[in-house]
mmCIF file of C-alpha atoms in Angstrom:
data_model
loop_
_atom_site.group_PDB
_atom_site.id
_atom_site.type_symbol
_atom_site.label_atom_id
_atom_site.label_comp_id
_atom_site.label_asym_id
_atom_site.label_seq_id
_atom_site.Cartn_x
_atom_site.Cartn_y
_atom_site.Cartn_z
ATOM 1 C CA MET N 1 -25.996 19.407 -16.377
ATOM 2 C CA ASP N 2 -22.540 19.775 -14.813
ATOM 3 C CA LYS N 3 -23.286 22.414 -12.195
ATOM 4 C CA LEU N 4 -19.661 23.401 -11.566
ATOM 5 C CA SER N 5 -18.977 23.813 -15.292
ATOM 6 C CA VAL N 6 -22.112 25.924 -15.688
ATOM 7 C CA MET N 7 -21.143 28.042 -12.680
ATOM 8 C CA GLN N 8 -17.707 28.611 -14.200
ATOM 9 C CA ALA N 9 -19.264 29.548 -17.534
ATOM 10 C CA PHE N 10 -21.756 31.929 -15.906
ATOM 11 C CA ARG N 11 -19.012 33.588 -13.873
ATOM 12 C CA ARG N 12 -16.834 34.014 -16.966
ATOM 13 C CA ILE N 13 -19.723 35.549 -18.925
ATOM 14 C CA VAL N 14 -20.395 38.092 -16.190
ATOM 15 C CA ASP N 15 -16.710 38.864 -15.627
ATOM 16 C CA ARG N 16 -16.065 39.343 -19.337
ATOM 17 C CA GLY N 17 -19.377 41.108 -19.966
ATOM 18 C CA SER N 18 -19.879 39.142 -23.155
ATOM 19 C CA PHE N 19 -20.915 35.681 -24.300
ATOM 20 C CA THR N 20 -18.514 35.926 -27.213
ATOM 21 C CA ARG N 21 -15.452 36.804 -25.145
ATOM 22 C CA ALA N 22 -16.352 34.193 -22.503
ATOM 23 C CA ALA N 23 -16.753 31.559 -25.235
ATOM 24 C CA GLU N 24 -13.307 32.403 -26.612
ATOM 25 C CA ASP N 25 -11.773 32.029 -23.146
ATOM 26 C CA LEU N 26 -13.466 28.675 -22.601
ATOM 27 C CA GLY N 27 -12.844 27.346 -26.096
ATOM 28 C CA VAL N 28 -16.520 26.775 -26.909
ATOM 29 C CA SER N 29 -19.077 28.425 -29.153
ATOM 30 C CA PRO N 30 -21.242 31.364 -27.999
ATOM 31 C CA ALA N 31 -24.289 29.336 -29.015
ATOM 32 C CA LEU N 32 -23.320 26.533 -26.626
ATOM 33 C CA LEU N 33 -22.876 28.993 -23.765
ATOM 34 C CA SER N 34 -26.229 30.545 -24.546
ATOM 35 C CA ARG N 35 -27.932 27.133 -24.413
ATOM 36 C CA GLU N 36 -26.257 26.270 -21.120
ATOM 37 C CA ILE N 37 -27.342 29.513 -19.473
ATOM 38 C CA LYS N 38 -30.870 29.042 -20.798
ATOM 39 C CA LEU N 39 -30.984 25.525 -19.311
ATOM 40 C CA LEU N 40 -29.633 26.908 -16.040
ATOM 41 C CA GLU N 41 -32.314 29.574 -15.898
ATOM 42 C CA GLU N 42 -35.011 27.007 -16.692
ATOM 43 C CA SER N 43 -33.761 24.719 -13.920
ATOM 44 C CA LEU N 44 -33.811 27.619 -11.452
ATOM 45 C CA GLY N 45 -37.123 29.011 -12.702
ATOM 46 C CA SER N 46 -35.587 32.479 -12.763
ATOM 47 C CA THR N 47 -33.962 34.853 -15.245
ATOM 48 C CA LEU N 48 -30.336 35.553 -14.406
ATOM 49 C CA LEU N 49 -29.188 37.691 -17.332
ATOM 50 C CA ILE N 50 -30.967 40.367 -19.335
ATOM 51 C CA ARG N 51 -29.492 40.641 -22.802
ATOM 52 C CA THR N 52 -30.088 43.228 -25.507
ATOM 53 C CA THR N 53 -28.246 43.804 -28.760
ATOM 54 C CA ARG N 54 -26.060 46.385 -27.027
ATOM 55 C CA ALA N 55 -25.737 45.355 -23.399
ATOM 56 C CA MET N 56 -26.038 42.604 -20.804
ATOM 57 C CA SER N 57 -26.975 43.007 -17.157
ATOM 58 C CA LEU N 58 -27.635 40.852 -14.120
ATOM 59 C CA THR N 59 -31.038 40.525 -12.548
ATOM 60 C CA ASP N 60 -31.318 40.512 -8.760
ATOM 61 C CA ALA N 61 -31.442 36.705 -8.896
ATOM 62 C CA GLY N 62 -28.478 36.747 -11.257
ATOM 63 C CA ARG N 63 -26.435 38.828 -8.806
ATOM 64 C CA VAL N 64 -27.225 36.396 -5.965
ATOM 65 C CA TYR N 65 -26.333 33.424 -8.141
ATOM 66 C CA TYR N 66 -23.084 35.079 -9.288
ATOM 67 C CA ASP N 67 -21.953 35.889 -5.739
ATOM 68 C CA GLU N 68 -22.753 32.426 -4.398
ATOM 69 C CA ALA N 69 -21.260 30.650 -7.424
ATOM 70 C CA ALA N 70 -18.063 32.710 -7.121
ATOM 71 C CA GLY N 71 -17.753 31.699 -3.461
ATOM 72 C CA ILE N 72 -18.259 28.021 -4.281
ATOM 73 C CA LEU N 73 -15.746 28.092 -7.140
ATOM 74 C CA ASP N 74 -13.152 29.916 -5.056
ATOM 75 C CA ALA N 75 -13.600 27.366 -2.270
ATOM 76 C CA VAL N 76 -13.148 24.446 -4.709
ATOM 77 C CA ASN N 77 -10.048 26.062 -6.187
ATOM 78 C CA GLY N 78 -8.680 26.627 -2.698
ATOM 79 C CA VAL N 79 -9.136 22.979 -1.746
ATOM 80 C CA GLU N 80 -7.456 21.813 -4.952
ATOM 81 C CA THR N 81 -4.549 24.197 -4.409
ATOM 82 C CA ARG N 82 -4.017 22.970 -0.855
ATOM 83 C CA ILE N 83 -4.194 19.332 -1.937
ATOM 84 C CA ARG N 84 -1.664 19.886 -4.729
ATOM 85 C CA ALA N 85 0.638 21.820 -2.412
ATOM 86 C CA GLY N 86 0.500 19.028 0.161
ATOM 87 C CA ALA N 87 0.897 16.168 -2.312
ATOM 88 C CA GLY N 88 4.679 16.322 -2.062
ATOM 89 C CA ALA N 89 4.821 16.883 1.684
ATOM 90 C CA VAL N 90 5.789 13.958 3.907
ATOM 91 C CA ARG N 91 3.167 14.418 6.574
ATOM 92 C CA GLY N 92 -0.189 13.088 7.691
ATOM 93 C CA HIS N 93 -1.448 9.827 9.174
ATOM 94 C CA LEU N 94 0.322 6.759 7.751
ATOM 95 C CA LYS N 95 -1.399 3.418 8.435
ATOM 96 C CA VAL N 96 0.720 0.318 7.810
ATOM 97 C CA ASN N 97 -0.162 -3.367 8.100
ATOM 98 C CA ALA N 98 2.326 -6.252 8.195
ATOM 99 C CA SER N 99 2.839 -9.689 9.706
ATOM 100 C CA SER N 100 4.040 -9.818 13.308
ATOM 101 C CA SER N 101 7.458 -11.274 12.518
ATOM 102 C CA PHE N 102 8.193 -8.902 9.638
ATOM 103 C CA GLY N 103 6.920 -5.931 11.609
ATOM 104 C CA GLN N 104 9.018 -6.709 14.677
ATOM 105 C CA THR N 105 12.245 -7.717 12.943
ATOM 106 C CA VAL N 106 12.311 -5.407 9.891
ATOM 107 C CA ILE N 107 9.901 -2.490 10.308
ATOM 108 C CA ALA N 108 10.306 -1.741 14.023
ATOM 109 C CA PRO N 109 14.109 -1.255 13.894
ATOM 110 C CA MET N 110 13.828 1.244 11.006
ATOM 111 C CA LEU N 111 11.087 3.362 12.608
ATOM 112 C CA PRO N 112 13.168 5.595 14.913
ATOM 113 C CA ALA N 113 15.282 6.949 12.026
ATOM 114 C CA PHE N 114 12.256 7.175 9.720
ATOM 115 C CA LEU N 115 10.147 9.114 12.224
ATOM 116 C CA GLU N 116 13.038 11.366 13.164
ATOM 117 C CA THR N 117 13.540 12.194 9.475
ATOM 118 C CA HIS N 118 9.801 12.818 8.978
ATOM 119 C CA PRO N 119 8.512 14.340 12.239
ATOM 120 C CA ASP N 120 5.193 15.429 10.706
ATOM 121 C CA ILE N 121 4.047 11.832 10.165
ATOM 122 C CA ARG N 122 1.581 10.176 12.535
ATOM 123 C CA LEU N 123 2.060 6.407 12.337
ATOM 124 C CA SER N 124 -0.282 3.511 13.038
ATOM 125 C CA LEU N 125 1.442 0.129 12.652
ATOM 126 C CA SER N 126 -0.871 -2.900 12.790
ATOM 127 C CA LEU N 127 0.811 -6.304 13.087
ATOM 128 C CA ASP N 128 -1.397 -9.240 12.166
ATOM 129 C CA ASP N 129 -0.428 -12.659 10.847
ATOM 130 C CA ARG N 130 -3.801 -12.952 9.122
ATOM 131 C CA VAL N 131 -4.394 -11.453 5.685
ATOM 132 C CA VAL N 132 -6.544 -8.396 6.345
ATOM 133 C CA ASP N 133 -8.719 -6.338 4.021
ATOM 134 C CA MET N 134 -6.515 -3.263 3.773
ATOM 135 C CA VAL N 135 -9.200 -1.109 2.177
ATOM 136 C CA GLU N 136 -11.734 -1.957 4.886
ATOM 137 C CA GLY N 137 -9.043 -1.419 7.522
ATOM 138 C CA GLY N 138 -8.132 1.958 6.050
ATOM 139 C CA PHE N 139 -4.462 1.039 5.565
ATOM 140 C CA ASP N 140 -2.244 3.068 3.252
ATOM 141 C CA VAL N 141 0.108 0.143 2.691
ATOM 142 C CA SER N 142 0.152 -3.557 3.554
ATOM 143 C CA ILE N 143 3.270 -5.733 3.434
ATOM 144 C CA ARG N 144 2.629 -9.249 2.133
ATOM 145 C CA ILE N 145 5.054 -12.138 1.598
ATOM 146 C CA ARG N 146 3.845 -14.425 -1.164
ATOM 147 C CA ALA N 147 5.143 -16.452 -4.111
ATOM 148 C CA ALA N 148 2.941 -14.232 -6.288
ATOM 149 C CA MET N 149 0.125 -11.752 -5.771
ATOM 150 C CA PRO N 150 -3.266 -12.523 -7.341
ATOM 151 C CA ASP N 151 -4.851 -9.962 -9.636
ATOM 152 C CA SER N 152 -6.912 -7.443 -7.701
ATOM 153 C CA ALA N 153 -7.802 -3.786 -7.526
ATOM 154 C CA LEU N 154 -4.768 -3.326 -5.257
ATOM 155 C CA LEU N 155 -1.404 -2.323 -6.658
ATOM 156 C CA ALA N 156 1.484 -4.621 -5.654
ATOM 157 C CA ARG N 157 5.041 -3.303 -5.665
ATOM 158 C CA LYS N 158 7.868 -5.813 -5.242
ATOM 159 C CA LEU N 159 10.310 -4.791 -2.492
ATOM 160 C CA GLY N 160 12.595 -7.807 -2.486
ATOM 161 C CA THR N 161 12.965 -11.577 -2.287
ATOM 162 C CA MET N 162 12.921 -13.554 0.955
ATOM 163 C CA ARG N 163 15.220 -16.513 1.582
ATOM 164 C CA GLN N 164 13.536 -19.562 3.094
ATOM 165 C CA ARG N 165 15.900 -22.177 4.560
ATOM 166 C CA ILE N 166 16.067 -24.995 7.126
ATOM 167 C CA TYR N 167 17.485 -24.456 10.622
ATOM 168 C CA ALA N 168 17.984 -26.179 13.959
ATOM 169 C CA ALA N 169 19.859 -25.550 17.200
ATOM 170 C CA PRO N 170 23.339 -27.104 17.550
ATOM 171 C CA ALA N 171 22.203 -28.877 20.724
ATOM 172 C CA TYR N 172 19.301 -30.510 18.888
ATOM 173 C CA LEU N 173 21.550 -31.717 16.078
ATOM 174 C CA ASP N 174 24.099 -33.056 18.578
ATOM 175 C CA ARG N 175 21.300 -35.049 20.191
ATOM 176 C CA ALA N 176 19.257 -36.139 17.143
ATOM 177 C CA GLY N 177 21.909 -36.173 14.430
ATOM 178 C CA THR N 178 22.521 -33.862 11.468
ATOM 179 C CA PRO N 179 20.640 -34.682 8.239
ATOM 180 C CA GLU N 180 22.989 -35.240 5.303
ATOM 181 C CA THR N 181 20.317 -35.582 2.597
ATOM 182 C CA PRO N 182 16.691 -34.393 2.291
ATOM 183 C CA ALA N 183 15.508 -37.940 2.986
ATOM 184 C CA ASP N 184 17.172 -37.735 6.409
ATOM 185 C CA ILE N 185 14.635 -35.092 7.501
ATOM 186 C CA ALA N 186 11.799 -37.629 7.851
ATOM 187 C CA PRO N 187 12.801 -39.139 11.265
ATOM 188 C CA HIS N 188 13.298 -35.695 12.825
ATOM 189 C CA ARG N 189 10.802 -33.632 14.790
ATOM 190 C CA VAL N 190 9.664 -30.966 12.325
ATOM 191 C CA ILE N 191 8.143 -27.712 13.562
ATOM 192 C CA GLY N 192 5.753 -26.364 10.923
ATOM 193 C CA PHE N 193 4.595 -22.855 10.131
ATOM 194 C CA LEU N 194 0.794 -22.853 9.996
ATOM 195 C CA LEU N 195 0.464 -19.954 7.560
ATOM 196 C CA ALA N 196 3.054 -21.191 5.059
ATOM 197 C CA ASP N 197 2.323 -22.908 1.762
ATOM 198 C CA HIS N 198 4.953 -25.478 2.764
ATOM 199 C CA LEU N 199 3.422 -26.537 6.097
ATOM 200 C CA ALA N 200 3.199 -30.232 5.158
ATOM 201 C CA THR N 201 5.283 -30.335 1.971
ATOM 202 C CA TRP N 202 8.819 -29.031 1.589
ATOM 203 C CA SER N 203 9.851 -28.519 -2.028
ATOM 204 C CA LEU N 204 13.637 -28.322 -1.779
ATOM 205 C CA ARG N 205 16.000 -27.186 -4.497
ATOM 206 C CA ASN N 206 19.728 -27.608 -4.989
ATOM 207 C CA GLY N 207 20.673 -25.959 -8.249
ATOM 208 C CA THR N 208 18.835 -27.947 -10.919
ATOM 209 C CA ASP N 209 17.988 -30.781 -8.510
ATOM 210 C CA SER N 210 14.714 -30.764 -6.603
ATOM 211 C CA VAL N 211 12.950 -33.018 -4.141
ATOM 212 C CA SER N 212 9.569 -32.895 -2.399
ATOM 213 C CA LEU N 213 9.187 -34.038 1.209
ATOM 214 C CA ASP N 214 5.739 -34.883 2.599
ATOM 215 C CA LEU N 215 5.743 -34.145 6.321
ATOM 216 C CA ASP N 216 3.373 -34.269 9.282
ATOM 217 C CA PRO N 217 4.779 -31.723 11.745
ATOM 218 C CA PRO N 218 3.822 -32.644 15.324
ATOM 219 C CA ILE N 219 4.295 -29.006 16.354
ATOM 220 C CA ARG N 220 2.664 -26.245 14.305
ATOM 221 C CA VAL N 221 2.738 -22.535 15.073
ATOM 222 C CA GLY N 222 1.364 -19.469 13.333
ATOM 223 C CA ASN N 223 4.163 -17.021 14.090
ATOM 224 C CA SER N 224 7.731 -17.112 12.767
ATOM 225 C CA LEU N 225 9.171 -15.622 15.950
ATOM 226 C CA VAL N 226 7.605 -18.363 18.070
ATOM 227 C CA LEU N 227 8.908 -20.946 15.609
ATOM 228 C CA ARG N 228 12.388 -19.392 15.870
ATOM 229 C CA ASP N 229 12.315 -19.568 19.674
ATOM 230 C CA LEU N 230 11.225 -23.206 19.619
ATOM 231 C CA LEU N 231 14.087 -24.051 17.284
ATOM 232 C CA ILE N 232 16.584 -22.187 19.481
ATOM 233 C CA SER N 233 15.351 -24.155 22.494
ATOM 234 C CA GLY N 234 16.210 -27.388 20.677
ATOM 235 C CA MET N 235 12.660 -28.588 19.983
ATOM 236 C CA GLY N 236 13.293 -29.682 16.395
ATOM 237 C CA ILE N 237 13.974 -28.662 12.781
ATOM 238 C CA GLY N 238 12.045 -26.009 10.850
ATOM 239 C CA THR N 239 12.158 -23.395 8.131
ATOM 240 C CA LEU N 240 12.634 -19.675 8.729
ATOM 241 C CA PRO N 241 12.730 -16.564 6.531
ATOM 242 C CA GLY N 242 16.043 -14.750 6.331
ATOM 243 C CA PHE N 243 14.860 -11.704 8.254
ATOM 244 C CA VAL N 244 14.081 -13.976 11.242
ATOM 245 C CA SER N 245 17.043 -16.388 11.013
ATOM 246 C CA ASP N 246 19.933 -13.970 10.399
ATOM 247 C CA SER N 247 20.448 -12.824 14.015
ATOM 248 C CA PRO N 248 20.254 -16.225 15.770
ATOM 249 C CA VAL N 249 22.541 -17.732 13.112
ATOM 250 C CA ALA N 250 25.055 -14.912 13.646
ATOM 251 C CA ARG N 251 24.963 -15.586 17.403
ATOM 252 C CA GLY N 252 25.396 -19.332 16.916
ATOM 253 C CA ASP N 253 21.947 -20.136 18.380
ATOM 254 C CA LEU N 254 20.885 -21.762 15.109
ATOM 255 C CA VAL N 255 22.718 -23.433 12.250
ATOM 256 C CA ARG N 256 21.599 -24.091 8.750
ATOM 257 C CA VAL N 257 20.574 -27.654 7.987
ATOM 258 C CA LEU N 258 21.250 -29.053 4.487
ATOM 259 C CA PRO N 259 23.088 -25.862 3.463
ATOM 260 C CA ASP N 260 23.013 -26.783 -0.217
ATOM 261 C CA TRP N 261 19.203 -26.973 -0.232
ATOM 262 C CA GLU N 262 16.518 -24.333 0.224
ATOM 263 C CA LEU N 263 12.828 -23.770 -0.359
ATOM 264 C CA PRO N 264 11.443 -21.530 -3.129
ATOM 265 C CA ALA N 265 11.975 -17.865 -2.270
ATOM 266 C CA PRO N 266 8.736 -15.868 -1.963
ATOM 267 C CA GLU N 267 8.568 -12.180 -2.786
ATOM 268 C CA ILE N 268 8.024 -9.264 -0.430
ATOM 269 C CA PHE N 269 5.256 -7.021 -1.769
ATOM 270 C CA ALA N 270 3.921 -3.633 -0.707
ATOM 271 C CA LEU N 271 0.228 -3.321 -1.497
ATOM 272 C CA THR N 272 -1.420 0.068 -1.918
ATOM 273 C CA ALA N 273 -5.045 0.787 -2.684
ATOM 274 C CA SER N 274 -4.568 3.323 -5.461
ATOM 275 C CA ARG N 275 -3.333 2.725 -8.971
ATOM 276 C CA LEU N 276 -2.996 6.481 -9.483
ATOM 277 C CA GLY N 277 0.249 6.637 -7.555
ATOM 278 C CA MET N 278 1.338 6.990 -3.965
ATOM 279 C CA ASP N 279 1.363 10.078 -1.822
ATOM 280 C CA ALA N 280 4.603 11.352 -0.340
ATOM 281 C CA LYS N 281 4.317 9.663 3.054
ATOM 282 C CA VAL N 282 3.839 6.195 1.513
ATOM 283 C CA THR N 283 6.689 6.793 -0.937
ATOM 284 C CA ALA N 284 8.988 7.864 1.903
ATOM 285 C CA PHE N 285 8.056 4.820 4.001
ATOM 286 C CA LEU N 286 8.650 2.338 1.177
ATOM 287 C CA THR N 287 11.971 3.987 0.327
ATOM 288 C CA ALA N 288 13.090 3.554 3.946
ATOM 289 C CA LEU N 289 11.820 -0.037 3.978
ATOM 290 C CA ARG N 290 13.740 -0.917 0.822
ATOM 291 C CA ARG N 291 16.896 0.428 2.450
ATOM 292 C CA ALA N 292 16.244 -1.645 5.567
ATOM 293 C CA LEU N 293 15.762 -4.792 3.489
ATOM 294 C CA ALA N 294 18.930 -4.093 1.507
ATOM 295 C CA ALA N 295 20.894 -3.674 4.728
#
């Protein structure tokens, strides 16, 4: 027995003063309503309605049940109304998870304008280079950078594509020489990214040409910003995503090595837990993030 449905039916019967009129309102047969009320009375062990051929009246128990049921139904309707009214409002606690490098170089710079535009948002930004369980962590959205997302109960929305290229400091190249072909990488000190699929194997592409380099990086780090700083200091050659390399390249701290070659470009995904759609605060955040990535 669906208690809320039965409560609604009982309330409608009393309000309309008739099984027939209540049945018409609810789109069911009077016989079905009669059976439901009989089952309700049997479950309660009490008579709620006294019916004759000419009239219907509430018993004392029926009046108590009607008053309490009306309060419960009004409370449920009130909650639903407030939820619907707030569904389009950009407010509430937004919990975001991302990698340290992406969070510091892409998300952090966009936050002042985003929070100024949406002052009713409370933000928790968790930066972690490990892949976390976003449902267990209670995150509304998690930013992941992958070649592809595996099938799961999470919903992945593609935000953009990330360039992945080879860089070194001018001073390092002046000292160690500038590679002219992919094969020239082998004698160089390679700094590897521990969390990347290409830690020990670089699959390079140049148009339709491709080559695979098997490497054994003597220096391996698990953070792109640390890798960037090591490259700037002249420690070797390594790969960086575009959102990390753009600024030091613009300043002249790094230069691109083998400019005609690059690694496969992974995708930037936003993962959310619900397949029923996003609430307004998540939608607003992802809209701002897409703008930041486009800029």
